[in-house]
mmCIF file with all atom_site columns, N, CA and C in Angstrom:
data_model
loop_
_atom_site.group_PDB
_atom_site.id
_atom_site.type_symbol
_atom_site.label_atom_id
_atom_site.label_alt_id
_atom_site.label_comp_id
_atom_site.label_asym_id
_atom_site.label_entity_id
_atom_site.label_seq_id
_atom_site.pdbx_PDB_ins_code
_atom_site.Cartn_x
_atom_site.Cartn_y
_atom_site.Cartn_z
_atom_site.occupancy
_atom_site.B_iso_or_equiv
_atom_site.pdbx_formal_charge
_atom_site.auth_seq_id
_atom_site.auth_comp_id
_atom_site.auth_asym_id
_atom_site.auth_atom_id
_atom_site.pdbx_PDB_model_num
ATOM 1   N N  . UNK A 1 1  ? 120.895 109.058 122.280 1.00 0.00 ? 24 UNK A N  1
ATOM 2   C CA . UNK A 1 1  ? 119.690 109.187 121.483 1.00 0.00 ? 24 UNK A CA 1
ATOM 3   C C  . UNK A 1 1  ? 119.795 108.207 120.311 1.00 0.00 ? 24 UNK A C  1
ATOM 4   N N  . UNK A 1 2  ? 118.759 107.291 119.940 1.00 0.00 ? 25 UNK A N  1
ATOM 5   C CA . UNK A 1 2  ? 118.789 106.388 119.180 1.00 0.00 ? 25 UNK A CA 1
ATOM 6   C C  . UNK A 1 2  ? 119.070 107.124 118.097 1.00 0.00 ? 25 UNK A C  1
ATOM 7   N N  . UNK A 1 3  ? 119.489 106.363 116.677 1.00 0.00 ? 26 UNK A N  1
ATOM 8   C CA . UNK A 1 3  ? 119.556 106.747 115.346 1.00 0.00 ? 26 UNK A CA 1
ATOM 9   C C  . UNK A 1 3  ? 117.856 106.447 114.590 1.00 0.00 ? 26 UNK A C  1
ATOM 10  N N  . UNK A 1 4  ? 116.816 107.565 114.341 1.00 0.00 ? 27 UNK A N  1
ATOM 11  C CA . UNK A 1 4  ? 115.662 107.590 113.947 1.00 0.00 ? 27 UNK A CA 1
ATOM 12  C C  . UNK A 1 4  ? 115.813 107.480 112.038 1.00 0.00 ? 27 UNK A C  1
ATOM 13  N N  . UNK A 1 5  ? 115.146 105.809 112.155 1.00 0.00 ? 28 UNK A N  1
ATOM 14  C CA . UNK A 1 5  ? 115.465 105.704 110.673 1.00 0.00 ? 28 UNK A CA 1
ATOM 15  C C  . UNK A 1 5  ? 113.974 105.362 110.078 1.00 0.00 ? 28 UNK A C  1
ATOM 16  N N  . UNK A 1 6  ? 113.909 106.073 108.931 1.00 0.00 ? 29 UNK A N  1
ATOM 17  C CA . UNK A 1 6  ? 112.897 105.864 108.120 1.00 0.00 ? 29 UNK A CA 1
ATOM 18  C C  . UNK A 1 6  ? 112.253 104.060 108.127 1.00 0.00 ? 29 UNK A C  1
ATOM 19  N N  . UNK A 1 7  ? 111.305 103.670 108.039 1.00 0.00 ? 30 UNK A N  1
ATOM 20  C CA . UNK A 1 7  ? 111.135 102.122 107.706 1.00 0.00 ? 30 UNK A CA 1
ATOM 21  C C  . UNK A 1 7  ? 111.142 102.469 106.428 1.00 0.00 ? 30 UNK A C  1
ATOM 22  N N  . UNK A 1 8  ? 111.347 100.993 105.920 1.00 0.00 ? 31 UNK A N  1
ATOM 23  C CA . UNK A 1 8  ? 111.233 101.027 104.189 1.00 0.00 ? 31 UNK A CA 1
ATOM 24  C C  . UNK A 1 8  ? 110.030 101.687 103.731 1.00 0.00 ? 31 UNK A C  1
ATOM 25  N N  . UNK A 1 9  ? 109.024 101.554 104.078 1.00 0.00 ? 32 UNK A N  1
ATOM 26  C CA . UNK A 1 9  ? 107.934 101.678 103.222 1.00 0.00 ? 32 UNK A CA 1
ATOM 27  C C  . UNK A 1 9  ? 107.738 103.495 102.864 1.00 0.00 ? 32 UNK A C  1
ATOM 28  N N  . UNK A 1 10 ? 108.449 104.331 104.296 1.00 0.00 ? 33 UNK A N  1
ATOM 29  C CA . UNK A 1 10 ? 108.522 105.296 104.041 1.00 0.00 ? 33 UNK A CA 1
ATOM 30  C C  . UNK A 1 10 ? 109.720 105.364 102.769 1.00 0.00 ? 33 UNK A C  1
ATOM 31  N N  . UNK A 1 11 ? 110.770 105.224 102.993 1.00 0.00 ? 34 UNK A N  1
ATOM 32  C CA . UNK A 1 11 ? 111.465 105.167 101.204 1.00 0.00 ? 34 UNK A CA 1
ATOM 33  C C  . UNK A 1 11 ? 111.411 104.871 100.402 1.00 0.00 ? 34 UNK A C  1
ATOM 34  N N  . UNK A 1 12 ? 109.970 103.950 100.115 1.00 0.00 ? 35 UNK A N  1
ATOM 35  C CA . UNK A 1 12 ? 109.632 103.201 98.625  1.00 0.00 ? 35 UNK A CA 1
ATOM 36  C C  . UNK A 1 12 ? 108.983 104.894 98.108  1.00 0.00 ? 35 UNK A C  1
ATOM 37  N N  . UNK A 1 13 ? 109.137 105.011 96.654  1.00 0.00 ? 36 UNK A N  1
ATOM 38  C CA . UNK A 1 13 ? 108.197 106.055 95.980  1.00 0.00 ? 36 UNK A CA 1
ATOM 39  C C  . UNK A 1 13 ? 107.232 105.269 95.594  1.00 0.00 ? 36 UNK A C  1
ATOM 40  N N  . UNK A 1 14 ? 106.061 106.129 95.733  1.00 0.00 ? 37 UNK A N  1
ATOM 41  C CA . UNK A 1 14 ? 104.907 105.789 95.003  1.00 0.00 ? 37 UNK A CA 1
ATOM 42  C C  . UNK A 1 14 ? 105.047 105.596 93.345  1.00 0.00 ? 37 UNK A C  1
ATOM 43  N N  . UNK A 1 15 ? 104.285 104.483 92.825  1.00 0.00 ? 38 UNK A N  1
ATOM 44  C CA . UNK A 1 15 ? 104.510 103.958 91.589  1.00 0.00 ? 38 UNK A CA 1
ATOM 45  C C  . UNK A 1 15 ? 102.887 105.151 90.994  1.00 0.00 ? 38 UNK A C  1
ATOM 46  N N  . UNK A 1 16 ? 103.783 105.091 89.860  1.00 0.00 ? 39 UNK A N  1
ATOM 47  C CA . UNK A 1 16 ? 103.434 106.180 88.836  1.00 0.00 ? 39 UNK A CA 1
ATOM 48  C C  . UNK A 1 16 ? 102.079 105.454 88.220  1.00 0.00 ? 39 UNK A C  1
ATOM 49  N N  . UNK A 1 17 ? 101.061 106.245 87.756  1.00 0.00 ? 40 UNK A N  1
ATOM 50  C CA . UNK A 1 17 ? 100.282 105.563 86.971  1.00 0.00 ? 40 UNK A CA 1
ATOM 51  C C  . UNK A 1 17 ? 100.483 104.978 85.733  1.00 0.00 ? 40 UNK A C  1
ATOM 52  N N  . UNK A 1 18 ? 101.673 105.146 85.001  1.00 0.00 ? 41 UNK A N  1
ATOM 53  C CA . UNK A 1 18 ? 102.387 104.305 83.848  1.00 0.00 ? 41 UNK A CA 1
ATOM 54  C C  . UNK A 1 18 ? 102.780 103.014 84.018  1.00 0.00 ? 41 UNK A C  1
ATOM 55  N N  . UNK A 1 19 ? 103.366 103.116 85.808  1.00 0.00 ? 42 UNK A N  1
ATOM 56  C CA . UNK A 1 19 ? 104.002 102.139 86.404  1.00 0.00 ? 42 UNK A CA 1
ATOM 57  C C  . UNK A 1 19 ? 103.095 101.354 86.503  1.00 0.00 ? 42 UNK A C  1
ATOM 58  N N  . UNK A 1 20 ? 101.670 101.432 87.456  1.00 0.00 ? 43 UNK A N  1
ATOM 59  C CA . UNK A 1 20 ? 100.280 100.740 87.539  1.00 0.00 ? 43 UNK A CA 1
ATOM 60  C C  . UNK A 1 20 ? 100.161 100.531 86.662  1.00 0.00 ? 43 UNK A C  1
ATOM 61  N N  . UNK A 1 21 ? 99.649  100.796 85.479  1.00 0.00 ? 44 UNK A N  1
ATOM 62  C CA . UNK A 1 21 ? 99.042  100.604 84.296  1.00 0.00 ? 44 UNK A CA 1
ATOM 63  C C  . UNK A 1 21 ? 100.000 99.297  83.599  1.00 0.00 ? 44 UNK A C  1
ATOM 64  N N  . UNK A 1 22 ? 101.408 99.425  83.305  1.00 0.00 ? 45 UNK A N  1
ATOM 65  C CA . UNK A 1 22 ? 102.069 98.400  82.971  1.00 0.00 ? 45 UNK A CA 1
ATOM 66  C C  . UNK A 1 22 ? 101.944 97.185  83.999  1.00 0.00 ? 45 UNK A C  1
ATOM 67  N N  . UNK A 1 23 ? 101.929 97.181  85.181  1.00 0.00 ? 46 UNK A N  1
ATOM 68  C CA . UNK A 1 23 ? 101.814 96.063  85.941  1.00 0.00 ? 46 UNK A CA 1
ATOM 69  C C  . UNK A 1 23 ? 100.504 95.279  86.069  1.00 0.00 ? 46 UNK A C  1
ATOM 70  N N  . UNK A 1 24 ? 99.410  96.368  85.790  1.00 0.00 ? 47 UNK A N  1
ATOM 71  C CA . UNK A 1 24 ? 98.253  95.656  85.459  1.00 0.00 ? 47 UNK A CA 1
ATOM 72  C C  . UNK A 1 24 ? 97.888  94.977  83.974  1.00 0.00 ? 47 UNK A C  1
ATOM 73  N N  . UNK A 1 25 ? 98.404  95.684  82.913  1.00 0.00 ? 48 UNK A N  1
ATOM 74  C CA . UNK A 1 25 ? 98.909  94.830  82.151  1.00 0.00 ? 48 UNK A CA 1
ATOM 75  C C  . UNK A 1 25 ? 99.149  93.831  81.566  1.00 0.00 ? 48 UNK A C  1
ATOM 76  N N  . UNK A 1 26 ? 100.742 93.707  82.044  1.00 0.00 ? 49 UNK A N  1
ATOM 77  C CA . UNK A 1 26 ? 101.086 92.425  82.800  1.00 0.00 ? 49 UNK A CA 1
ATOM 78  C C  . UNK A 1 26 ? 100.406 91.147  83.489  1.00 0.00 ? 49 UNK A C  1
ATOM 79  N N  . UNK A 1 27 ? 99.573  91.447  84.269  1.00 0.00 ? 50 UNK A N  1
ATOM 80  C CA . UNK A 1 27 ? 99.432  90.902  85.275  1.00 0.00 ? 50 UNK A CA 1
ATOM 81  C C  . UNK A 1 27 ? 97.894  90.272  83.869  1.00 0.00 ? 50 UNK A C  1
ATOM 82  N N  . UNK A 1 28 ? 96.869  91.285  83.274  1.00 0.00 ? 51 UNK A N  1
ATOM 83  C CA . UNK A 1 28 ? 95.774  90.611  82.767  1.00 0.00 ? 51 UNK A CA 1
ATOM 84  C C  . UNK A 1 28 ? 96.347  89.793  81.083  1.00 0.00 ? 51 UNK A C  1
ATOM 85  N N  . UNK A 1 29 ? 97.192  89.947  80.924  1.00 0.00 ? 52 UNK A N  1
ATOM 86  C CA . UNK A 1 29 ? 98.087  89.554  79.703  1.00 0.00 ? 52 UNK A CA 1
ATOM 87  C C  . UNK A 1 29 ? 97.860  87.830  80.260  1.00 0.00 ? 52 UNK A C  1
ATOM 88  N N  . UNK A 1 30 ? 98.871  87.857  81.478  1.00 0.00 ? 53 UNK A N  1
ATOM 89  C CA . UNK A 1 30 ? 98.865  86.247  81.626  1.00 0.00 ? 53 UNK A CA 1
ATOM 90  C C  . UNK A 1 30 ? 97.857  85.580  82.093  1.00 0.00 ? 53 UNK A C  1
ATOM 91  N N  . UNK A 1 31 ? 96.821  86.377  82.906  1.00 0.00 ? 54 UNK A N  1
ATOM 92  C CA . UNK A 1 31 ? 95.112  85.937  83.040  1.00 0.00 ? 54 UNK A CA 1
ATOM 93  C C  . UNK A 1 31 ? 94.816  85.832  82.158  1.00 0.00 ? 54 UNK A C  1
ATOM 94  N N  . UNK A 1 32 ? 94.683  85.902  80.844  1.00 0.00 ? 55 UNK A N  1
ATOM 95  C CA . UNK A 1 32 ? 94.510  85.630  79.443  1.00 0.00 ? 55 UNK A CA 1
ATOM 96  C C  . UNK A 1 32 ? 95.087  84.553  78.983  1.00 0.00 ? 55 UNK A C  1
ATOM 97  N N  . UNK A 1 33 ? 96.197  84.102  79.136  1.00 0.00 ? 56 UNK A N  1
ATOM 98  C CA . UNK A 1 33 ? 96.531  83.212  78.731  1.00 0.00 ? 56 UNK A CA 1
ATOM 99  C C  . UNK A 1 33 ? 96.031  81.957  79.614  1.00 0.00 ? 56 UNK A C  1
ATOM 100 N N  . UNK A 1 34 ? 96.280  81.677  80.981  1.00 0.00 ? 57 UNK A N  1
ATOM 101 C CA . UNK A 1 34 ? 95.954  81.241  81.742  1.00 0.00 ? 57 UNK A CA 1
ATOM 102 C C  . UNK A 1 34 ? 93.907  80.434  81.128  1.00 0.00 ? 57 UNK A C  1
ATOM 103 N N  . UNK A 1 35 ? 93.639  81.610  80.728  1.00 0.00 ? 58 UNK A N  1
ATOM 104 C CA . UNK A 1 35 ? 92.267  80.871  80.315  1.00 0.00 ? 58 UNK A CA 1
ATOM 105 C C  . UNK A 1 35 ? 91.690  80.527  78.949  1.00 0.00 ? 58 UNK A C  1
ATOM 106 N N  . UNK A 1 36 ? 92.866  80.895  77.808  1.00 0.00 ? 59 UNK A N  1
ATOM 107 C CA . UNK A 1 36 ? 93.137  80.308  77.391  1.00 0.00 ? 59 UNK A CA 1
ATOM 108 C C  . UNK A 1 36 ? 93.331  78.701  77.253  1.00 0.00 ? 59 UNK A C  1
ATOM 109 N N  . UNK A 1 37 ? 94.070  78.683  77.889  1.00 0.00 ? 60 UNK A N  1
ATOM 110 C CA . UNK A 1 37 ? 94.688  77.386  78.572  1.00 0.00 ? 60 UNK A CA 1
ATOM 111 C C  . UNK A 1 37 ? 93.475  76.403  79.079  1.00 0.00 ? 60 UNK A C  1
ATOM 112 N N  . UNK A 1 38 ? 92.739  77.097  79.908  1.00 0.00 ? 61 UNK A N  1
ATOM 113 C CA . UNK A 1 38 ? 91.809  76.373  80.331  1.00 0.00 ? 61 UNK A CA 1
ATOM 114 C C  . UNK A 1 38 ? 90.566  76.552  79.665  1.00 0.00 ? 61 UNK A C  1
ATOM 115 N N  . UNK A 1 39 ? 90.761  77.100  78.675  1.00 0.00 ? 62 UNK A N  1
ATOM 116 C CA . UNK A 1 39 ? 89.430  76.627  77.420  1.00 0.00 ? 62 UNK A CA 1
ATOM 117 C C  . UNK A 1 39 ? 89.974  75.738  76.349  1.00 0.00 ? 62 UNK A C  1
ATOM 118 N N  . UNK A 1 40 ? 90.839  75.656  76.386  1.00 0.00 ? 63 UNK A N  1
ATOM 119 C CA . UNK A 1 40 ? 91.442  74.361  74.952  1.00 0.00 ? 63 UNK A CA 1
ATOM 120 C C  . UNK A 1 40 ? 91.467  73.273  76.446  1.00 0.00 ? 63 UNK A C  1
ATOM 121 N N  . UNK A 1 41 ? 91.416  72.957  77.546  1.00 0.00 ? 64 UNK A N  1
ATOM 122 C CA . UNK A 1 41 ? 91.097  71.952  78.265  1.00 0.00 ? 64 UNK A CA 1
ATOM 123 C C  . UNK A 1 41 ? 89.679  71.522  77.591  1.00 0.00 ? 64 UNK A C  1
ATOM 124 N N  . UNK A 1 42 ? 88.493  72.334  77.776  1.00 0.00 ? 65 UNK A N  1
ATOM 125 C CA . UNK A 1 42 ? 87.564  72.195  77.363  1.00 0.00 ? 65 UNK A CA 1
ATOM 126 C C  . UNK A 1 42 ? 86.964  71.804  76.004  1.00 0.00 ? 65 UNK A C  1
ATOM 127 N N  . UNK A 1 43 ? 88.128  72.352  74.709  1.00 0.00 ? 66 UNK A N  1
ATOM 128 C CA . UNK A 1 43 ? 87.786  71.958  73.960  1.00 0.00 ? 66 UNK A CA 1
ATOM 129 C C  . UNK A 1 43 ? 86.730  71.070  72.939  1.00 0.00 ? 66 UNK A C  1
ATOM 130 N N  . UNK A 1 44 ? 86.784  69.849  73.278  1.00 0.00 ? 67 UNK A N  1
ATOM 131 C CA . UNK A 1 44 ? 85.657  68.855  72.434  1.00 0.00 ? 67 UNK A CA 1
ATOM 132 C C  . UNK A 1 44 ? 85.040  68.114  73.479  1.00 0.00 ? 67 UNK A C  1
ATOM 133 N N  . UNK A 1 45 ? 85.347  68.588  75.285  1.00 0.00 ? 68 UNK A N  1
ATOM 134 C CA . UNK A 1 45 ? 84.251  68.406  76.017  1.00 0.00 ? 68 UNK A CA 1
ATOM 135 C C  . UNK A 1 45 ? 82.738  68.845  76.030  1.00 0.00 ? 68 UNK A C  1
ATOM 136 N N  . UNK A 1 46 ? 82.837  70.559  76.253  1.00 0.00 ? 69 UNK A N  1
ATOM 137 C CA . UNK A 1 46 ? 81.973  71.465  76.171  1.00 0.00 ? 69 UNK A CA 1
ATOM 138 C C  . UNK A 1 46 ? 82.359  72.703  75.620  1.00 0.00 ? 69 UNK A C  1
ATOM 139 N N  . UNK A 1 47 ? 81.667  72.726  74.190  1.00 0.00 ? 70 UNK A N  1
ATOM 140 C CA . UNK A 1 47 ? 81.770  74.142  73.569  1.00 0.00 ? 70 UNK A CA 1
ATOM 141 C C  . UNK A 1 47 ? 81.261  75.282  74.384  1.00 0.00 ? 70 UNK A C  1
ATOM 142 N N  . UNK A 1 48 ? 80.325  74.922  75.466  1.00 0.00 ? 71 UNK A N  1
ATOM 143 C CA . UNK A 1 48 ? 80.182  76.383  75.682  1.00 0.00 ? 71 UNK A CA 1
ATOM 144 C C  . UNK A 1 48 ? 81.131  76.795  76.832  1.00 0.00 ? 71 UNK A C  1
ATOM 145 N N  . UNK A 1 49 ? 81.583  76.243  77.495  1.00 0.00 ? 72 UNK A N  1
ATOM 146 C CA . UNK A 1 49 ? 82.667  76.209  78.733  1.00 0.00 ? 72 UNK A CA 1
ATOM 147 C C  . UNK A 1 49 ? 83.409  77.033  77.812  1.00 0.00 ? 72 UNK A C  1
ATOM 148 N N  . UNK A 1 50 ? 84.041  76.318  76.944  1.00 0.00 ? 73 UNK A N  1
ATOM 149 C CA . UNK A 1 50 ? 84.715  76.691  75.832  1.00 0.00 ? 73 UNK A CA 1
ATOM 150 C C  . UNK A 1 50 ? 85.339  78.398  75.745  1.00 0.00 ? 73 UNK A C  1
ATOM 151 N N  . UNK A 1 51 ? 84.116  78.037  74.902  1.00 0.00 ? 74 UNK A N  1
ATOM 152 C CA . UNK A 1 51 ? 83.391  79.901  74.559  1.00 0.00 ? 74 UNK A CA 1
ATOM 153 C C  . UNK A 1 51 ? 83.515  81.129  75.514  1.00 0.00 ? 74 UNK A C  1
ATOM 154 N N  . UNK A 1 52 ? 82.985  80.582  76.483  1.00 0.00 ? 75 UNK A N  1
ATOM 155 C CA . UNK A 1 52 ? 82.689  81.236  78.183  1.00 0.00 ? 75 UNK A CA 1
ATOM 156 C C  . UNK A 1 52 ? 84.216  81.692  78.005  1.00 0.00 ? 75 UNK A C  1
ATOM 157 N N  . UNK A 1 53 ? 85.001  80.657  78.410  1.00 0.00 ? 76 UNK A N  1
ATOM 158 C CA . UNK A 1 53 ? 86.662  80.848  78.762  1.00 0.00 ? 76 UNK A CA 1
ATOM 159 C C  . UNK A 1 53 ? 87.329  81.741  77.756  1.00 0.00 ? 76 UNK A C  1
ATOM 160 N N  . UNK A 1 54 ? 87.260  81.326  76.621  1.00 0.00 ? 77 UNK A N  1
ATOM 161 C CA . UNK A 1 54 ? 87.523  82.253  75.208  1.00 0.00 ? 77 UNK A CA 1
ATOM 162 C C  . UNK A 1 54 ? 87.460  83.929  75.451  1.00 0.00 ? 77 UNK A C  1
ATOM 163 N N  . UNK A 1 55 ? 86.009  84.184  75.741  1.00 0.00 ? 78 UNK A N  1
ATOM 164 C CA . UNK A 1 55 ? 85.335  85.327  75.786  1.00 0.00 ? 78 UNK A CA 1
ATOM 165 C C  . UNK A 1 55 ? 85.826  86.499  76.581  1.00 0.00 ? 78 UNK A C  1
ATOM 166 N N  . UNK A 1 56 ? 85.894  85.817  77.950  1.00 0.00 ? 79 UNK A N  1
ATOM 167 C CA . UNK A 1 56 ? 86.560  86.181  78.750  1.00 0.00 ? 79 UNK A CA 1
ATOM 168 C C  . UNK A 1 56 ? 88.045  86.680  78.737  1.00 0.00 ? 79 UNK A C  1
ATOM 169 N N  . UNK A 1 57 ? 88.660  85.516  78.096  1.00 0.00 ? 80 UNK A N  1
ATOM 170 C CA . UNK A 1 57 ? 90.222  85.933  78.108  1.00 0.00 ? 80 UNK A CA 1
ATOM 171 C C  . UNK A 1 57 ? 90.299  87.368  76.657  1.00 0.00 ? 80 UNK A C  1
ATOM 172 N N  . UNK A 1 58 ? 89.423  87.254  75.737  1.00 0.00 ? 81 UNK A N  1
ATOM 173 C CA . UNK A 1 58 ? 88.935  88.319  74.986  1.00 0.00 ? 81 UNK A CA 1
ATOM 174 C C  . UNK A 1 58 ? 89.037  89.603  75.846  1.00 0.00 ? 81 UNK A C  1
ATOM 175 N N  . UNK A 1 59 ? 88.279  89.338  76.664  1.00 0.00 ? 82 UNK A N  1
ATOM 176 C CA . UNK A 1 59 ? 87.851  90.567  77.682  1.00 0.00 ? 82 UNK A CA 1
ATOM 177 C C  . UNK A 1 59 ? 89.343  91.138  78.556  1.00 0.00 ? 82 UNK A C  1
ATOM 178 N N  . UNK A 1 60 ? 89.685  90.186  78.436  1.00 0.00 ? 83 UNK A N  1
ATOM 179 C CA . UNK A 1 60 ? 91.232  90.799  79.309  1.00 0.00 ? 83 UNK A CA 1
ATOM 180 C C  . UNK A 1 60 ? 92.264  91.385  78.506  1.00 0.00 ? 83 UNK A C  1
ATOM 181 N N  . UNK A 1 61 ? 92.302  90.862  77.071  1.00 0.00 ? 84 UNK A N  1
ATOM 182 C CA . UNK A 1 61 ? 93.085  91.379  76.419  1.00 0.00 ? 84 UNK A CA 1
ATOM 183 C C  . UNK A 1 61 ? 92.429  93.415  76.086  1.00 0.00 ? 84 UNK A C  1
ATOM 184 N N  . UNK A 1 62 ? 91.040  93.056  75.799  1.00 0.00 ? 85 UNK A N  1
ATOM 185 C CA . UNK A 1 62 ? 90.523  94.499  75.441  1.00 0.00 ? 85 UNK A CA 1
ATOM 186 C C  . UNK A 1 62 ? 90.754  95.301  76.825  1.00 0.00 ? 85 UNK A C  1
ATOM 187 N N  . UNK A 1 63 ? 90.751  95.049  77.966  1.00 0.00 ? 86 UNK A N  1
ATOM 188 C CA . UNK A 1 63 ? 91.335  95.995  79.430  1.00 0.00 ? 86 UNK A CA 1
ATOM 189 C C  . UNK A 1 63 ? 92.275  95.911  79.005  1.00 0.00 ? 86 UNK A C  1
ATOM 190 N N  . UNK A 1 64 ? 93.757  95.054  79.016  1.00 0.00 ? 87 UNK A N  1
ATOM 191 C CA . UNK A 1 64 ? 94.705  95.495  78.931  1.00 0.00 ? 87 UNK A CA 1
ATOM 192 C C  . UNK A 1 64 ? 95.127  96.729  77.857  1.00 0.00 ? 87 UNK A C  1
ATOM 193 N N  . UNK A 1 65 ? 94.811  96.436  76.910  1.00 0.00 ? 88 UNK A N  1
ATOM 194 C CA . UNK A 1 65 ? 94.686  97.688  75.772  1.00 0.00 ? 88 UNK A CA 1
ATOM 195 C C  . UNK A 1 65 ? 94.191  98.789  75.856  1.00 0.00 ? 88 UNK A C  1
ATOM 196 N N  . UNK A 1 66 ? 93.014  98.567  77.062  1.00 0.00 ? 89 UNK A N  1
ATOM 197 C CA . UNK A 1 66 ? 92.708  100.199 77.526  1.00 0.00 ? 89 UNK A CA 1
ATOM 198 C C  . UNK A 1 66 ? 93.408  100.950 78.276  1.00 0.00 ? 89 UNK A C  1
ATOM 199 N N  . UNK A 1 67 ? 94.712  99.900  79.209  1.00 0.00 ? 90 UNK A N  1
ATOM 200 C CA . UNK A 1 67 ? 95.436  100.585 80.079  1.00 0.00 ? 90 UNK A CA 1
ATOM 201 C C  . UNK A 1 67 ? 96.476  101.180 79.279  1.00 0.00 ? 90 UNK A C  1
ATOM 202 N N  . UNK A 1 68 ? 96.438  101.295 78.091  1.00 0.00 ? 91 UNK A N  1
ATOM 203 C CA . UNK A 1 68 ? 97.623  101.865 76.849  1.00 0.00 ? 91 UNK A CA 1
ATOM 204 C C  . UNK A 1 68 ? 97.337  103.293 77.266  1.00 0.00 ? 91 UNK A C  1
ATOM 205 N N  . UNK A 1 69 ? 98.077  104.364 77.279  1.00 0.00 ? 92 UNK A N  1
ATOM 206 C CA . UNK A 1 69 ? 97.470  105.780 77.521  1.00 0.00 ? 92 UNK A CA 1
ATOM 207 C C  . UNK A 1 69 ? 97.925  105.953 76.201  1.00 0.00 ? 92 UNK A C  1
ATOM 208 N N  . UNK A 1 70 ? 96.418  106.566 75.991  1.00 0.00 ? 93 UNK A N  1
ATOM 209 C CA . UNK A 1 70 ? 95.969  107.423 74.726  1.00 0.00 ? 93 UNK A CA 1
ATOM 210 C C  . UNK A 1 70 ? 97.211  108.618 74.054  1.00 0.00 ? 93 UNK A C  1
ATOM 211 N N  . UNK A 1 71 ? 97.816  108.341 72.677  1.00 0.00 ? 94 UNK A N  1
ATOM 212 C CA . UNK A 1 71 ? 98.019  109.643 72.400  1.00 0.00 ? 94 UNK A CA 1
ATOM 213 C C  . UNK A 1 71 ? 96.894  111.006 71.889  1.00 0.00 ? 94 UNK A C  1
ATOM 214 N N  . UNK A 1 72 ? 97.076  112.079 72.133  1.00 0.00 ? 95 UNK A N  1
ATOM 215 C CA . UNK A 1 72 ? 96.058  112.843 71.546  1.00 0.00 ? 95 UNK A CA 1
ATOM 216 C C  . UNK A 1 72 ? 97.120  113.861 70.777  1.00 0.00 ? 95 UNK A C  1
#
């Protein structure tokens, strides 16, 4: 009788919503920078490209900060 072994995926644990939350994070932290990056490209081409890019990476920083869990 063969030896019946779990595949990995059955032994990974499910990641915690702290765990999610930090990896998403993460993950919109450097999408932020990233467009950053590509709005100082834009710089004294087109202000509104600019702006657009700015705004946006704005926007990622305020999600990431929402994935903070609240103390109450």
């Amino acid at each position: 009788m063969p030896f019946n072994r779990k595949s990995r995926k059955d032994q990974v644990m499910a990641l915690t919503h702290k765990q999610i939350a930090a990896g998403q994070r993460r993950s919109l932290l450097a999408m932020k920078r990233k467009l950053l990056d590509m709005a100082a490209q834009w710089g004294e081409v087109d202000a509104f490209n600019e702006g657009e890019l700015a705004t946006l990476a704005d926007k990622m920083q305020d999600t990431a900060d929402n994935l903070v869990e609240q103390d109450n």
